[in-house]
Coordinates of C-alpha atoms and ligand atoms in Angstrom, one line a residue:
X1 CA 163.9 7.7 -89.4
X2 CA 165.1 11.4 -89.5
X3 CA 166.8 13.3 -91.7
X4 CA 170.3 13.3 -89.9
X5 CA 170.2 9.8 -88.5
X6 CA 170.9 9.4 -92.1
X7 CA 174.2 11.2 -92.1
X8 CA 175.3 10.0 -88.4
X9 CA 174.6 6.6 -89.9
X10 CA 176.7 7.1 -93.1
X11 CA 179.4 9.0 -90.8
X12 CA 179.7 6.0 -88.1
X13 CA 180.3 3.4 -91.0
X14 CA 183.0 5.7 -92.9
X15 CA 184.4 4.9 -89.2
X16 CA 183.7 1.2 -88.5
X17 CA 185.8 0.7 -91.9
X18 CA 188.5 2.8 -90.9
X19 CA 190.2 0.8 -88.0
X20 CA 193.3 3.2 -87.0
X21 CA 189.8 4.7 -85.4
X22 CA 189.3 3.4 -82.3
X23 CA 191.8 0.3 -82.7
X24 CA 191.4 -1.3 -79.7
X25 CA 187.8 -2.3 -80.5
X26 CA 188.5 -5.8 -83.2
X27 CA 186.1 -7.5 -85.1
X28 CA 182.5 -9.0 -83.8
X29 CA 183.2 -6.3 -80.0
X30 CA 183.7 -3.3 -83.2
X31 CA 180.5 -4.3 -85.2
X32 CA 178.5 -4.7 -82.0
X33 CA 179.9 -1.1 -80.6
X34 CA 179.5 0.5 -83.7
X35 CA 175.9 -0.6 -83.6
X36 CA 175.3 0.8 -79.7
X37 CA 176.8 4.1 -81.3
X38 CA 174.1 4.2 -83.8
X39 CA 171.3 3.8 -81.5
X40 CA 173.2 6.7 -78.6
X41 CA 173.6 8.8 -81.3
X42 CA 170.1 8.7 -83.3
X43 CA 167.7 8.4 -80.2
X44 CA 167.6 10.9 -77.6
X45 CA 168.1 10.3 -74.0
X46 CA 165.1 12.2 -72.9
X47 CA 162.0 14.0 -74.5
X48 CA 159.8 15.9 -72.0
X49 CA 156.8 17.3 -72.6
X50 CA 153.9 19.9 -71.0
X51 CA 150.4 21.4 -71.9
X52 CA 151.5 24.8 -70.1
X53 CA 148.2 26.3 -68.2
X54 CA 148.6 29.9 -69.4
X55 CA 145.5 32.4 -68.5
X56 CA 145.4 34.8 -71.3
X57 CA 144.5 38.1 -70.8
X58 CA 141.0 38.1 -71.7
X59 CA 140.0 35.2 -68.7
X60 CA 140.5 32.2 -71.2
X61 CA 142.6 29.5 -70.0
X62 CA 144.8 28.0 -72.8
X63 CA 147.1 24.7 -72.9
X64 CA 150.3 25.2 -74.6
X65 CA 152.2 22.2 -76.0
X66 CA 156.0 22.6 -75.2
X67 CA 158.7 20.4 -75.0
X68 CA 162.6 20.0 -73.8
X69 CA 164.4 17.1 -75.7
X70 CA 167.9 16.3 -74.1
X71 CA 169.5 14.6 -76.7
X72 CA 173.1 13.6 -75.7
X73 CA 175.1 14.2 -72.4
X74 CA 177.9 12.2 -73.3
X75 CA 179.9 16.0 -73.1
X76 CA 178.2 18.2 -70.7
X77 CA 175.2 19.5 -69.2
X78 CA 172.5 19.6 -72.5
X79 CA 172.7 22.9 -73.8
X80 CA 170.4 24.0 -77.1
X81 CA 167.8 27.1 -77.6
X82 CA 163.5 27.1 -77.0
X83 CA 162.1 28.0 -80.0
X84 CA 158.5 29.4 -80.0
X85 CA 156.7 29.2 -83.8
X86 CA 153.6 28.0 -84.2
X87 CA 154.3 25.0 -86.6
X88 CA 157.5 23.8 -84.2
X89 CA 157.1 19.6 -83.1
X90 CA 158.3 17.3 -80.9
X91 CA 160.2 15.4 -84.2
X92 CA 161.9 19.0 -85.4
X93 CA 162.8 19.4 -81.9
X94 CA 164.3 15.9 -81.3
X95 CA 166.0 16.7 -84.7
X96 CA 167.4 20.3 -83.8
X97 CA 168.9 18.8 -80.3
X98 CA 170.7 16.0 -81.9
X99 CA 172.1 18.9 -84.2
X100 CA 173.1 20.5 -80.9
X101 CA 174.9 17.7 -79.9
X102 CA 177.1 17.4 -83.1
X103 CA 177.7 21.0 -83.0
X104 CA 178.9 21.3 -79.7
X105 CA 181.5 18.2 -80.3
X106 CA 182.4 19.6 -83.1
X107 CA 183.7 23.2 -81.6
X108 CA 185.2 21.1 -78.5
X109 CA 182.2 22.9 -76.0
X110 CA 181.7 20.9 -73.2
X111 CA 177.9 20.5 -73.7
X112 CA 175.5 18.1 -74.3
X113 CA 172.6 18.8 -77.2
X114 CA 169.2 19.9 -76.2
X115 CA 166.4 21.7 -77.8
X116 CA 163.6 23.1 -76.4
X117 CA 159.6 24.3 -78.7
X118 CA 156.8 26.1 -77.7
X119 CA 154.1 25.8 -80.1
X120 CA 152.9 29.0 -80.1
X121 CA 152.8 32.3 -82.9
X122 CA 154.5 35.2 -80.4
X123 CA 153.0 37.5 -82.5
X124 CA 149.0 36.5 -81.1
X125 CA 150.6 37.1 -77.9
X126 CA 150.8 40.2 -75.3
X127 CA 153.9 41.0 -73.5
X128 CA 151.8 39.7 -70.5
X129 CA 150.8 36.5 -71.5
X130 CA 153.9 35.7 -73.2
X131 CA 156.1 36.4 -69.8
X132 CA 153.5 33.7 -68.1
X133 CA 154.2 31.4 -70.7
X134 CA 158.2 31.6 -70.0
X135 CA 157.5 31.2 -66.6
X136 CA 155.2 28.4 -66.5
X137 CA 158.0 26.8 -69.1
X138 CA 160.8 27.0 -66.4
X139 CA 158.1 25.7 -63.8
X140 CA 156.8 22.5 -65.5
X141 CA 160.7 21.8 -66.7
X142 CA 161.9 23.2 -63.5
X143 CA 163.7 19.7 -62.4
X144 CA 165.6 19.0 -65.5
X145 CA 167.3 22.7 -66.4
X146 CA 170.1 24.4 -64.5
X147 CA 173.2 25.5 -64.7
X148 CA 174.9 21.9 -64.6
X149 CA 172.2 19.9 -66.2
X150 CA 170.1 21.5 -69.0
X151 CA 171.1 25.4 -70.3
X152 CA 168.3 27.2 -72.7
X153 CA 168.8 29.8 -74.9
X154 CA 167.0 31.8 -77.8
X155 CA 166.1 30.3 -80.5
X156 CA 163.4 31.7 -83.3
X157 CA 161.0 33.3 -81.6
X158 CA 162.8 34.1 -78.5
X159 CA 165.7 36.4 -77.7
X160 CA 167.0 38.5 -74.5
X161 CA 163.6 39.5 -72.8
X162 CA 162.5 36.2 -72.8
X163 CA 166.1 34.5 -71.3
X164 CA 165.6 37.8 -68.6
X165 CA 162.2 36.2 -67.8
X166 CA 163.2 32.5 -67.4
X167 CA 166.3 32.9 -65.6
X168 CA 164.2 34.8 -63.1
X169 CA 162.1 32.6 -62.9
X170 CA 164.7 29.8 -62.3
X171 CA 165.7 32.1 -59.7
X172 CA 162.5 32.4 -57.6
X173 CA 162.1 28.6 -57.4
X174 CA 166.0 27.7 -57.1
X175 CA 166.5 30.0 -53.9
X176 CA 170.1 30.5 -52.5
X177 CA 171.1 28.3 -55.8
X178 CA 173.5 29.1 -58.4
X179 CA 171.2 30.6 -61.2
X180 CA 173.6 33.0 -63.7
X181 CA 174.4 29.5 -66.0
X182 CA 170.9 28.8 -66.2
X183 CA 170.2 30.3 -69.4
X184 CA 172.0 32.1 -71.7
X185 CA 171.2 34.8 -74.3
X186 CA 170.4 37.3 -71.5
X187 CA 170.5 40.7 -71.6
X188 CA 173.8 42.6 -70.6
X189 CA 172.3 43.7 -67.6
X190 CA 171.1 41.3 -66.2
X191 CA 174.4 39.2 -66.8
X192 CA 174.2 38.3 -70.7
X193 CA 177.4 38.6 -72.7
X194 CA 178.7 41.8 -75.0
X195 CA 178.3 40.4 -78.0
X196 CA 175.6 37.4 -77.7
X197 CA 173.5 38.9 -80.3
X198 CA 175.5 39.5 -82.7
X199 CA 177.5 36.3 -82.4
X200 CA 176.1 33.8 -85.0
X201 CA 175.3 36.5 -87.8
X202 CA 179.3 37.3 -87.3
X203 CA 180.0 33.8 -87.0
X204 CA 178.4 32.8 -89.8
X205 CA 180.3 35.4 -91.7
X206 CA 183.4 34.6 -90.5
X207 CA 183.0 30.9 -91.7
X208 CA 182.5 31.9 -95.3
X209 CA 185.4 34.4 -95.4
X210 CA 187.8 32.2 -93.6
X211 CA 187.5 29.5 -96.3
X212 CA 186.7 32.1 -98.9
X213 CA 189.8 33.9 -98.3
X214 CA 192.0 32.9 -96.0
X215 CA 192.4 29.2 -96.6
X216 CA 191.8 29.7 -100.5
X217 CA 194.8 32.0 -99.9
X218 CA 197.1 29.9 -97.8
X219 CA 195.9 26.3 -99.4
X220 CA 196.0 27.8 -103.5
X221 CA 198.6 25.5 -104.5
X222 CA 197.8 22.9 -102.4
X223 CA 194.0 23.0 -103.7
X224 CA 194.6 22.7 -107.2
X225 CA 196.4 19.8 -107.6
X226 CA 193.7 18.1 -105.2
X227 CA 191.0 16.6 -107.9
X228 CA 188.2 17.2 -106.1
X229 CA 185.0 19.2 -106.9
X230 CA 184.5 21.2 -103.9
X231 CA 187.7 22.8 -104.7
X232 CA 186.9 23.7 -107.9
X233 CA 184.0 25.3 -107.0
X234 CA 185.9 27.2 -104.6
X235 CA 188.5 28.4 -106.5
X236 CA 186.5 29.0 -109.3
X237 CA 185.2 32.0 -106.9
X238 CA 188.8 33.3 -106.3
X239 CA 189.5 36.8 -106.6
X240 CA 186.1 37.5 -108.1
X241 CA 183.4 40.3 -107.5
X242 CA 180.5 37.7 -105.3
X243 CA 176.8 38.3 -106.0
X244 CA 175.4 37.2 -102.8
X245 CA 171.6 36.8 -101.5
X246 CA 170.7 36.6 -97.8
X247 CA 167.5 34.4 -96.8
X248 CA 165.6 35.8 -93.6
X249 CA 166.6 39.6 -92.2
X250 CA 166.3 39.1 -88.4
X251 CA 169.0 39.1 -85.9
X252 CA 171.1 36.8 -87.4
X253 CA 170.4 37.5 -91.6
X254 CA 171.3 41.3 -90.9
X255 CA 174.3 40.9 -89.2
X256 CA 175.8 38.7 -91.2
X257 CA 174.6 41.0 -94.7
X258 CA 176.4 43.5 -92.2
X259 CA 179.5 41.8 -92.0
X260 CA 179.9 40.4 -95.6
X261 CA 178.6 44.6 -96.8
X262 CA 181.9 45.7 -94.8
X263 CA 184.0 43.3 -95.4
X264 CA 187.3 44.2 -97.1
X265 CA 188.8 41.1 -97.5
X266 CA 186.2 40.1 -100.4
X267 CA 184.6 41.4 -103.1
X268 CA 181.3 41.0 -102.1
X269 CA 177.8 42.6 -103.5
X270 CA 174.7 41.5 -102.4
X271 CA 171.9 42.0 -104.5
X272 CA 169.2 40.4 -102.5
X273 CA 167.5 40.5 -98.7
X274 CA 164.2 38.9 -98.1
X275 CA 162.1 38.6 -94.9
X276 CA 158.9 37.2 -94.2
X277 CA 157.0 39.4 -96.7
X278 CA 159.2 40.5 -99.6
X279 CA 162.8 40.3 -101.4
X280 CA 164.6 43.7 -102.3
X281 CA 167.1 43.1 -105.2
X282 CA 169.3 45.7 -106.9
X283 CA 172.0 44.3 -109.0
X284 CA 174.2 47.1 -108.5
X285 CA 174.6 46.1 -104.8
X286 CA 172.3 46.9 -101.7
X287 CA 173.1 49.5 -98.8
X288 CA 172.7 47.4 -96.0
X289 CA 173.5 49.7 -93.6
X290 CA 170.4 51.5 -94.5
X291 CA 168.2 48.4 -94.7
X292 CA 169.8 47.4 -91.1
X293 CA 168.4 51.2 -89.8
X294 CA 165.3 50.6 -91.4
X295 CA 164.5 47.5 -90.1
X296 CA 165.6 48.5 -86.4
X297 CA 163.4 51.2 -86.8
X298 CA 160.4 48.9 -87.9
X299 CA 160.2 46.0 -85.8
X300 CA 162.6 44.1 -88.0
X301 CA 160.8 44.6 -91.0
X302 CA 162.2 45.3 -94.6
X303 CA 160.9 48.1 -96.7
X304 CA 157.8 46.5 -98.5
X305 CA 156.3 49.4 -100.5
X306 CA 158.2 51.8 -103.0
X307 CA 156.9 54.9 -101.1
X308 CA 159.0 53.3 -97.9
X309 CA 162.0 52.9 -100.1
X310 CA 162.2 56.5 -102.2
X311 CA 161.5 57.7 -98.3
X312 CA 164.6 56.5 -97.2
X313 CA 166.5 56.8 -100.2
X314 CA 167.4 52.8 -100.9
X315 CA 167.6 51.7 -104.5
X316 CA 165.9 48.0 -104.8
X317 CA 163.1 46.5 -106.5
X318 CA 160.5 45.1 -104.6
X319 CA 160.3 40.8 -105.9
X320 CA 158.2 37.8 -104.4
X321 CA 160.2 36.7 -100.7
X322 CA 160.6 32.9 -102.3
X323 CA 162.5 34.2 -106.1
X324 CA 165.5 34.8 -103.8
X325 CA 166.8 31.2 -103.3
X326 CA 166.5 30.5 -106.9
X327 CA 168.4 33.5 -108.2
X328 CA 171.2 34.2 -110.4
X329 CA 174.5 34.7 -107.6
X330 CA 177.3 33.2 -106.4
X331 CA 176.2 32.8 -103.1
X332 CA 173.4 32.2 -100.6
X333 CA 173.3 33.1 -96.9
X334 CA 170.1 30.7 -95.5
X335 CA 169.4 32.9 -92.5
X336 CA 165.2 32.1 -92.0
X337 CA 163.8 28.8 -91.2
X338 CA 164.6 24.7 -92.2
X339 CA 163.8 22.8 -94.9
X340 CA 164.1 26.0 -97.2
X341 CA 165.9 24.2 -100.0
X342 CA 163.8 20.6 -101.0
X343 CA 163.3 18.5 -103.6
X344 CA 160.9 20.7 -105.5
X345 CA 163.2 23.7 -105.8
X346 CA 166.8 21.8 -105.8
X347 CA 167.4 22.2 -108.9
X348 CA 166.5 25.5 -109.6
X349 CA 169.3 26.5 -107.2
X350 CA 172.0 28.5 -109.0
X351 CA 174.5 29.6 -106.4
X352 CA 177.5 27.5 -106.1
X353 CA 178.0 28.3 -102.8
X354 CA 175.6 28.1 -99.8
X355 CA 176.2 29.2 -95.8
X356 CA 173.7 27.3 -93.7
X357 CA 173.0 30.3 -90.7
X358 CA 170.2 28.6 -90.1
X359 CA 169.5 25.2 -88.9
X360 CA 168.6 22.6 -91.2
X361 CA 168.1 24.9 -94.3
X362 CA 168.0 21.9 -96.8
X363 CA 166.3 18.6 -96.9
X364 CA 168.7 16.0 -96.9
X365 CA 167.5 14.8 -100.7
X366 CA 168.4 18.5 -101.8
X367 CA 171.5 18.4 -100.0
X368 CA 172.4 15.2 -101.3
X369 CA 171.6 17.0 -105.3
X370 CA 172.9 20.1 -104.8
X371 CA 176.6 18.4 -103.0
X372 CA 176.2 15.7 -106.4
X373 CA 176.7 18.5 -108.6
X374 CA 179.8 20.2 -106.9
X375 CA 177.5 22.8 -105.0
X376 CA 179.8 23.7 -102.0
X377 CA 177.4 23.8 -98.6
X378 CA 179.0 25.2 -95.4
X379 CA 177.2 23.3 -93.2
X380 CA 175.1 24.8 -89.7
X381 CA 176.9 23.1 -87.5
X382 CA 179.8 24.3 -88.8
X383 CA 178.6 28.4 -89.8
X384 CA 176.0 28.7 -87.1
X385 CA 177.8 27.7 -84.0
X386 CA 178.7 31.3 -83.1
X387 CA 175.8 31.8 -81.0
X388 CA 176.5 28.6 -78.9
X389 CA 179.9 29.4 -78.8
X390 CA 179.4 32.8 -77.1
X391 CA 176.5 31.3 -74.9
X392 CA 179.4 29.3 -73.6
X393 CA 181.2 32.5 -72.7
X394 CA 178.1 33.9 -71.2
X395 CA 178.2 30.8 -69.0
X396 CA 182.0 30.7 -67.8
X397 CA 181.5 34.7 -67.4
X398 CA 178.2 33.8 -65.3
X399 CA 180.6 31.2 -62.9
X400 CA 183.3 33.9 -63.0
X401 CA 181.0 36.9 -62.2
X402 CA 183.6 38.7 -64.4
X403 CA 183.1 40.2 -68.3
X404 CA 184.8 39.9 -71.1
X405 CA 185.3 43.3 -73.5
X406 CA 182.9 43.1 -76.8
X407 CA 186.5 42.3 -78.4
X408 CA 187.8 40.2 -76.3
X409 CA 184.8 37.6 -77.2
X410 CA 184.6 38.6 -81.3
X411 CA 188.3 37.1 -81.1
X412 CA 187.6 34.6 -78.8
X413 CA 184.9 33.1 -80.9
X414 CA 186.6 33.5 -83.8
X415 CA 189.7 31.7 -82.6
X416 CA 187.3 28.9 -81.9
X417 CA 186.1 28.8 -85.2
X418 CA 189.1 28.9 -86.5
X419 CA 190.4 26.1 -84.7
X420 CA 187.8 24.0 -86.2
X421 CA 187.6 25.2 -89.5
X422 CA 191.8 24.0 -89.6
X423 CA 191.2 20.8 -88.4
X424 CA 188.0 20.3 -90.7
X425 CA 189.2 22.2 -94.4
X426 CA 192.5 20.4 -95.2
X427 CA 190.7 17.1 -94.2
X428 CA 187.3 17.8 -96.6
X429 CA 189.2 19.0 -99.3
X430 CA 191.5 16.2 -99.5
X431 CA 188.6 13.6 -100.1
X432 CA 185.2 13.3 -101.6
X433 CA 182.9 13.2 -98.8
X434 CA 180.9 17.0 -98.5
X435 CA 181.8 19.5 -95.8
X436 CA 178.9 18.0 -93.9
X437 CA 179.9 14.8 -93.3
X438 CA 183.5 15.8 -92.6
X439 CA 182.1 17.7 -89.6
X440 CA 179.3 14.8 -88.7
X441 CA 182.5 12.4 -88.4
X442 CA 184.6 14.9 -86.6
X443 CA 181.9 15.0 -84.2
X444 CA 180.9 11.5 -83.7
X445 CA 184.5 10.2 -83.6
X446 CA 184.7 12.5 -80.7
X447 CA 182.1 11.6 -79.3
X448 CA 182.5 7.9 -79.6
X449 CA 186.1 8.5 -78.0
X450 CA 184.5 9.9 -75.3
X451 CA 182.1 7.2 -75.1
X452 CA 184.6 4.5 -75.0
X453 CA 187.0 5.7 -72.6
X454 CA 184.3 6.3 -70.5
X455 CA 183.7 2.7 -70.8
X456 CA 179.9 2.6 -72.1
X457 CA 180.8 1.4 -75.4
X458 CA 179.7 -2.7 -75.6
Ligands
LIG1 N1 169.8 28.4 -80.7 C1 171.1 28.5 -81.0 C2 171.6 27.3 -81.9 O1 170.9 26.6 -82.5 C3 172.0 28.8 -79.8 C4 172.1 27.7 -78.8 C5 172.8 28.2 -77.5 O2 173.3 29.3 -77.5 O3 172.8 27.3 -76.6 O4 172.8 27.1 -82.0

């Protein structure tokens, strides 16, 4: 069993208990429903799976493993990234498209969950070879993806050039057919959104200020007479200076350092970045800005030598990449890969307050641990959603062959989140259940609404 069939299965029994939920199903029809939701919910409805026949430059012929899960419908046409990392599999796929399908219920998108993985390192690859392997992807899934059915978009690994390449592709073998929904994450040109890229660094941002500030501010009173840990943990950060740290530097670990570095609301000072090779850390504070030059100017990459830093004038000290999650701050920003946080560092975790940018961070033991000892998570279905949230926009823009302004989307999506961070907060921090679960059961309530109005619930 997966990691979170766990918490869909703890979620759906919170639910057969509660019977305001759902009232109309009584007794032995309830159990026997709530049993069908389990199995919708923690199996997917479809996983499809290719050896890709890609001719690398050199004459050899290679076979690349890829797959496309589509996890849930129930919603809408599946919607999820393709993810291209070398130690992706079809069970962290299956695993990231049932996220897909919680997180779209839980923003009110009307999409499905889907995920796609190509097990491949980009890096080994030429520009060449890796456009043939986007194409031969949309080929060998070219039945089950399209505008109305299955919508791809980056994931890791993958960003604008390769959604360019596999919408064209989409294009060439869907002639006279709709083809602008077919993926999103494009570039602007060639019908992406203002904003895409930046979305779920921004998002995830926004998540932690709107509770951080916001809601703290609104909710003060309100909060402290709840006895509940979370809350205290919260306010415990109130109106002090934050030490923050930010896993992973890429698209969206710099953004959102970018957004909490400017951010006036907060007193925030973050003392640590790390990429895939090192972790800078200055107490005092780190100019982002600069890092976020530097690393646009260097493929992505952080400063890794103290020549590089005195070169462009940025005050850190050079540490190992994996010290950063177990430093001494206030908060963490997971913005690299899953399973970051597990049971053989969980408890050398010492922030009190973790944003989960990316998906699946930490291991459901460690999440368990760290939520057991008042450790306030903000889940990625919850922070991370920004991205799928303006791929929606890309998609109604697509439709509309009309474009929104950059700002007309940042307020847009963070309306949306908003929206469900009001209906979520007041609810979480009014029982004991962690933010997780409050969102899982947001999501699967609507979803098993959905389910049994559309009558498929017996
Ligand atoms: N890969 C992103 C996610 O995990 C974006 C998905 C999308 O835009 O469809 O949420």
């Amino acid at each position: 069993m997966s990691e979170n069939n766990t918490v869909i299965e703890e979620s759906l029994t919170a639910l057969l208990e509660d019977e305001s939920f759902l009232p109309d199903l009584k007794a032995q029809t309830r159990r026997q429903a709530f049993k069908s939701l389990v199995a919708i919910l923690s199996t997917p409805n479809h996983i499809h799976k290719s050896f890709l026949r890609v001719a690398l430059e050199d004459g050899t012929i290679v076979r690349v493993p890829s797959f496309r899960v589509q996890h849930n419908d129930t919603l809408g046409p599946y919607k999820g990234g393709i993810r291209f990392h070398e130690s992706v599999n079809e069970e962290e796929v299956a695993n990231l498209a049932r996220l897909m399908t919680l997180k779209n219920a839980l923003h009110e998108l009307p999409f499905g969950g889907g995920k796609g993985g190509v097990i491949i390192d980009p890096r080994e690859y030429s520009v060449k070879e890796l456009n043939l392997i986007c194409k031969k992807y949309v080929q060998y899934f070219n039945d089950i993806l399209g505008p109305d059915k299955d919508i791809p978009a980056p994931d890791a690994g993958t960003g604008e050039r390769e959604m360019d390449w596999m919408m064209a592709e989409y294009k060439n073998t869907h002639p006279g057919l709709p083809y602008r929904g077919s993926f999103t994450g494009k570039s602007i040109i060639n019908g992406g959104s203002l904003g895409r890229k930046e979305a779920t660094g921004k998002g995830v941002y926004f998540s932690f200020r709107y509770l951080m500030h916001n809601f703290l501010n609104d909710n003060e009173k309100w909060l402290r007479e709840q006895d509940n840990l979370f809350a205290e943990t919260a306010l415990s950060k109130k109106d002090r200076k934050l030490n923050i740290a930010v896993q992973g530097f890429g698209n969206l670990g710099a953004v959102a350092a970018k957004e909490a570095f400017k951010c006036n609301e907060l007193q925030n000072n973050i003392v640590a970045v790390s990429d895939r090779d090192v972790m800078l850390y200055n107490s005092d504070g780190l100019d982002i800005p600069a890092l976020v030059r530097y690393a646009q100017e260097h493929g992505g990459s952080l400063p890794d030598s103290n020549t590089a830093l005195k070169e462009n004038e940025i005050k850190a000290v050079i540490n190992d990449r994996d010290e950063l999650l177990e430093l001494d701050v206030d908060v963490l920003i997971m913005a690299a890969l899953e399973n970051q946080i597990h049971e053989e560092n969980m408890d050398k975790i010492q922030a009190q307050i973790i944003v989960e940018g990316a998906n699946a961070p930490i291991t459901v033991k460690a999440d368990k641990y760290l939520s057991d000892n008042g450790i306030l998570i903000i889940p990625d279905i919850l922070a991370n959603a920004g991205g799928v949230i303006v791929s929606y926009l890309e998609w109604i823009q697509g439709r509309d062959t009309q474009f929104y302004k950059e700002e007309q989307i940042y307020k847009l999506l963070f309306d949306k989140m908003q929206k469900t961070m009001d209906t979520i907060l007041p609810q979480f921090f009014g029982d004991p259940f962690p933010l997780r679960q409050n969102c899982y059961i947001h999501s699967v309530m609507k979803l098993s609404t959905v389910l049994f109005r559309q009558g498929k619930l017996y």
